[in-house]
Tab-separated table of C-alpha atoms in Angstrom:
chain	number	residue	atom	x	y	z
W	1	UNK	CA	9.504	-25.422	4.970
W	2	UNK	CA	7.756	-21.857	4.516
W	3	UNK	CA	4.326	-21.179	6.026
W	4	UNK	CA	1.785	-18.218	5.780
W	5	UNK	CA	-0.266	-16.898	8.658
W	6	UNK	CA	-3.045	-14.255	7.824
W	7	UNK	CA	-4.564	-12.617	10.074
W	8	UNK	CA	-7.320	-9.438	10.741
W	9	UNK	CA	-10.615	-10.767	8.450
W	10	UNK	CA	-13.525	-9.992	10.128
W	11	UNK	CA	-17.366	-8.789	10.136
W	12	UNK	CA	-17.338	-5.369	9.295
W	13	UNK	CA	-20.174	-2.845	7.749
W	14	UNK	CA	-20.187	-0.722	4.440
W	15	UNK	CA	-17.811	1.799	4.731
W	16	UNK	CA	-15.802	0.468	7.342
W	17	UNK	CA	-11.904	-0.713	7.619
W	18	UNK	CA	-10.261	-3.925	8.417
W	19	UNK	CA	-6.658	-4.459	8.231
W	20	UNK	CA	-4.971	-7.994	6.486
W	21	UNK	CA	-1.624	-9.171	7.343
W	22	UNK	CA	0.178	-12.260	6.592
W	23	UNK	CA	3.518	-13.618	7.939
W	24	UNK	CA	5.819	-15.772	6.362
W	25	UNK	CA	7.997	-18.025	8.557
W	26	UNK	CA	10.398	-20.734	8.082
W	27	UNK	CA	13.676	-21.364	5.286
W	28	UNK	CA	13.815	-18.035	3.835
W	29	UNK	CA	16.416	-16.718	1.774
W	30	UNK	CA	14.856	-13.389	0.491
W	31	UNK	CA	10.722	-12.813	-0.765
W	32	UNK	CA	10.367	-11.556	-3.719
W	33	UNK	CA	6.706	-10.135	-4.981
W	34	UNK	CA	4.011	-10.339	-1.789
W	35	UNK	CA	0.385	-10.166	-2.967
W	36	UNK	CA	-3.478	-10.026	-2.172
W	37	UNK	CA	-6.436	-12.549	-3.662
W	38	UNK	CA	-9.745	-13.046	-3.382
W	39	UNK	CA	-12.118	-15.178	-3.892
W	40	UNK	CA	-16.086	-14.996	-3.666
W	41	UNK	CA	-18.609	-17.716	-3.793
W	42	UNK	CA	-19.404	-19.299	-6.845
W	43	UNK	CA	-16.430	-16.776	-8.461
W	44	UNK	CA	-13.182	-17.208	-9.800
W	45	UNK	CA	-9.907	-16.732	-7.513
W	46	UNK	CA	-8.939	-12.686	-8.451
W	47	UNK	CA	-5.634	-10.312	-7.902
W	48	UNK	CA	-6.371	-7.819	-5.479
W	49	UNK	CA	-3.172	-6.146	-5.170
W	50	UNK	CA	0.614	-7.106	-5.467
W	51	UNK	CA	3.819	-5.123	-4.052
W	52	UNK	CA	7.688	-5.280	-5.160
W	53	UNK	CA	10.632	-6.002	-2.974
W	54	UNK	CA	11.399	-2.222	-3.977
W	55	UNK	CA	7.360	-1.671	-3.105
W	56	UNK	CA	6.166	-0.781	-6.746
W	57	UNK	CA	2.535	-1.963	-6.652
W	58	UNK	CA	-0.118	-2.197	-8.521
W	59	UNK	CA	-4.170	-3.201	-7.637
W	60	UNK	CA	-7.623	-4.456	-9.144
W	61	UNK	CA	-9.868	-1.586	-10.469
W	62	UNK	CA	-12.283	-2.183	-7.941
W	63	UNK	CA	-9.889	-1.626	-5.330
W	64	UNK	CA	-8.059	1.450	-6.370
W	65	UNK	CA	-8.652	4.388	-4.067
W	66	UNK	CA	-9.663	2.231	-1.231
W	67	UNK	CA	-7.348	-0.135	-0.396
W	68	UNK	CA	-3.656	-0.080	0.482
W	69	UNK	CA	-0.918	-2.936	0.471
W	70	UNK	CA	2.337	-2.563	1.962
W	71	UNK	CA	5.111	-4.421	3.255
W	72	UNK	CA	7.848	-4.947	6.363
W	73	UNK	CA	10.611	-6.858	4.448
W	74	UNK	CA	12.644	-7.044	8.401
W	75	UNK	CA	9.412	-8.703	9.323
W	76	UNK	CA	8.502	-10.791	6.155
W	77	UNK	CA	5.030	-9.550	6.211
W	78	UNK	CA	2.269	-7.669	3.944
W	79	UNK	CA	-0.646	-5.953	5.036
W	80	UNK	CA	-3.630	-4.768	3.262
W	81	UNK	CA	-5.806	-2.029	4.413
W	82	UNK	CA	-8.727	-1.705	3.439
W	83	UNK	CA	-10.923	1.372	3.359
W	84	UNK	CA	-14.434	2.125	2.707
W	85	UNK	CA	-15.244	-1.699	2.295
W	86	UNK	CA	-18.256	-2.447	-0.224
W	87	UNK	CA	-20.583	-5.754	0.066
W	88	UNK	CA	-19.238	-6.848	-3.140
W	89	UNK	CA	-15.494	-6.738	-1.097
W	90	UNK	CA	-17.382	-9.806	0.896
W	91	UNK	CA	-14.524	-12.940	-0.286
W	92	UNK	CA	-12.031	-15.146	1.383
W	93	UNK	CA	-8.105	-13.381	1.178
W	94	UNK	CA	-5.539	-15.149	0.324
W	95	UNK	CA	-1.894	-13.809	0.531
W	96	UNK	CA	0.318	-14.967	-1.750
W	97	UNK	CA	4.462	-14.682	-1.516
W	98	UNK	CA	7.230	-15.924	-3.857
W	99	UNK	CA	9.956	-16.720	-1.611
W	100	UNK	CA	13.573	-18.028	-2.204
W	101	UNK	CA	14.055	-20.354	0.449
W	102	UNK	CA	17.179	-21.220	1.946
W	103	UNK	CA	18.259	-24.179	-0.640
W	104	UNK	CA	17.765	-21.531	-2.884
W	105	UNK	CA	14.784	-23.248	-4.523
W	106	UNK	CA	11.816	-20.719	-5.463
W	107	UNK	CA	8.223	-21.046	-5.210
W	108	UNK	CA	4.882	-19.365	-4.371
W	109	UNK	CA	3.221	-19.716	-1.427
W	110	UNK	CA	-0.407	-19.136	-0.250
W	111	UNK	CA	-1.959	-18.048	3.336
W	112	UNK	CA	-4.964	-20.539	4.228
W	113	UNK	CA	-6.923	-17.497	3.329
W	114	UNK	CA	-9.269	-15.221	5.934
W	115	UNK	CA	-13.188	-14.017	5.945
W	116	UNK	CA	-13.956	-10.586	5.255
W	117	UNK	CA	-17.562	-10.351	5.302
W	118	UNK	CA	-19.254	-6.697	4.346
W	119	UNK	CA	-22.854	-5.924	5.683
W	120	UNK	CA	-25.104	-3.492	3.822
Protein backbone atom coordinates (compact mmCIF):
# COMPACT_ATOMS: atom_id res chain seq x y z
CA UNK A 1 0.00 0.00 0.00
CA UNK A 2 1.15 3.73 -0.84
CA UNK A 3 -0.08 6.66 1.26
CA UNK A 4 0.22 10.54 0.96
CA UNK A 5 0.79 12.89 3.86
CA UNK A 6 0.52 16.74 3.13
CA UNK A 7 1.43 18.93 5.23
CA UNK A 8 2.05 23.11 5.78
CA UNK A 9 -1.77 24.61 4.76
CA UNK A 10 -2.54 27.23 6.88
CA UNK A 11 -4.19 30.83 7.55
CA UNK A 12 -2.12 33.19 5.94
CA UNK A 13 -2.76 37.01 4.59
CA UNK A 14 -2.45 38.54 0.98
CA UNK A 15 0.90 38.55 0.06
CA UNK A 16 2.18 36.14 2.34
CA UNK A 17 3.99 32.50 1.91
CA UNK A 18 3.12 29.08 3.02
CA UNK A 19 5.02 26.11 2.08
CA UNK A 20 3.09 22.48 0.86
CA UNK A 21 4.74 19.23 1.12
CA UNK A 22 3.53 15.81 0.70
CA UNK A 23 5.22 12.43 1.46
CA UNK A 24 4.69 9.31 -0.08
CA UNK A 25 5.31 6.14 1.98
CA UNK A 26 4.85 2.54 1.59
CA UNK A 27 5.57 -0.22 -1.70
CA UNK A 28 7.44 2.00 -3.89
CA UNK A 29 9.30 1.06 -6.78
CA UNK A 30 10.13 4.51 -8.40
CA UNK A 31 7.43 7.92 -8.69
CA UNK A 32 7.05 9.09 -11.67
CA UNK A 33 5.22 12.74 -12.29
CA UNK A 34 4.44 14.49 -8.58
CA UNK A 35 1.82 17.25 -8.83
CA UNK A 36 -0.30 20.13 -7.16
CA UNK A 37 -4.45 20.55 -7.22
CA UNK A 38 -6.82 22.60 -6.02
CA UNK A 39 -9.98 22.85 -5.40
CA UNK A 40 -12.34 25.84 -4.25
CA UNK A 41 -15.87 25.79 -3.10
CA UNK A 42 -18.51 25.32 -5.39
CA UNK A 43 -15.42 24.94 -8.25
CA UNK A 44 -14.08 22.31 -10.21
CA UNK A 45 -10.86 20.24 -8.98
CA UNK A 46 -7.80 22.34 -11.07
CA UNK A 47 -3.85 21.58 -11.93
CA UNK A 48 -1.80 23.80 -10.07
CA UNK A 49 1.52 22.64 -10.97
CA UNK A 50 3.20 19.24 -11.96
CA UNK A 51 7.10 18.27 -11.90
CA UNK A 52 9.11 15.38 -13.86
CA UNK A 53 11.27 12.72 -12.36
CA UNK A 54 14.00 14.79 -14.39
CA UNK A 55 12.07 18.08 -12.70
CA UNK A 56 10.66 19.61 -16.04
CA UNK A 57 7.54 21.42 -14.77
CA UNK A 58 5.03 23.21 -15.81
CA UNK A 59 2.04 25.43 -13.74
CA UNK A 60 -1.56 27.09 -14.00
CA UNK A 61 -1.50 30.71 -15.37
CA UNK A 62 -2.60 32.01 -12.26
CA UNK A 63 0.22 30.62 -10.53
CA UNK A 64 3.14 31.43 -12.69
CA UNK A 65 5.56 33.86 -11.08
CA UNK A 66 4.40 33.05 -7.66
CA UNK A 67 4.57 29.73 -6.88
CA UNK A 68 7.29 27.09 -6.99
CA UNK A 69 7.10 23.13 -6.99
CA UNK A 70 9.96 21.01 -6.49
CA UNK A 71 10.93 17.70 -5.52
CA UNK A 72 13.40 15.31 -3.15
CA UNK A 73 13.22 12.03 -5.18
CA UNK A 74 15.76 10.36 -1.93
CA UNK A 75 12.86 11.54 0.13
CA UNK A 76 9.76 10.81 -2.12
CA UNK A 77 8.38 14.17 -1.50
CA UNK A 78 7.11 17.51 -3.40
CA UNK A 79 6.78 20.78 -2.06
CA UNK A 80 5.05 23.79 -3.27
CA UNK A 81 5.92 27.23 -2.30
CA UNK A 82 3.92 29.58 -2.57
CA UNK A 83 4.58 33.30 -2.83
CA UNK A 84 2.61 36.37 -2.75
CA UNK A 85 -0.67 34.32 -2.03
CA UNK A 86 -3.99 36.02 -3.47
CA UNK A 87 -7.65 35.42 -1.83
CA UNK A 88 -8.63 33.74 -4.92
CA UNK A 89 -5.44 31.07 -3.95
CA UNK A 90 -8.06 30.29 -0.88
CA UNK A 91 -8.77 26.08 -1.96
CA UNK A 92 -8.10 22.73 -0.48
CA UNK A 93 -4.43 21.11 -2.06
CA UNK A 94 -4.28 18.05 -3.08
CA UNK A 95 -0.94 16.33 -4.11
CA UNK A 96 -1.09 13.97 -6.52
CA UNK A 97 1.86 11.16 -7.40
CA UNK A 98 1.99 8.34 -9.99
CA UNK A 99 3.98 5.79 -8.36
CA UNK A 100 5.21 2.28 -9.50
CA UNK A 101 4.85 0.28 -6.58
CA UNK A 102 6.78 -2.60 -5.74
CA UNK A 103 4.57 -5.38 -7.73
CA UNK A 104 5.29 -3.16 -10.35
CA UNK A 105 1.63 -2.17 -10.74
CA UNK A 106 1.12 1.74 -11.49
CA UNK A 107 -1.33 4.11 -10.28
CA UNK A 108 -2.05 7.67 -9.07
CA UNK A 109 -2.35 8.58 -5.81
CA UNK A 110 -3.89 11.59 -3.94
CA UNK A 111 -2.91 13.41 -0.45
CA UNK A 112 -6.25 13.85 1.72
CA UNK A 113 -5.74 17.38 0.64
CA UNK A 114 -4.80 20.60 3.13
CA UNK A 115 -6.51 24.27 3.82
CA UNK A 116 -4.89 27.21 2.55
CA UNK A 117 -7.04 29.97 3.43
CA UNK A 118 -5.96 33.74 2.08
CA UNK A 119 -7.30 36.85 4.04
CA UNK A 120 -7.73 40.19 2.28
Amino acid sequence: QVQLVESGGGLVQTGGSLRLSCAASGSIFVIKDMGWYRQAPGKQRELVSRITRSGSTNYADSVKGRFAISRDNAKNTVYLQMNSLKPEDTAVYYCNMRIVGGSRWESDYWGQGTQVTVSS
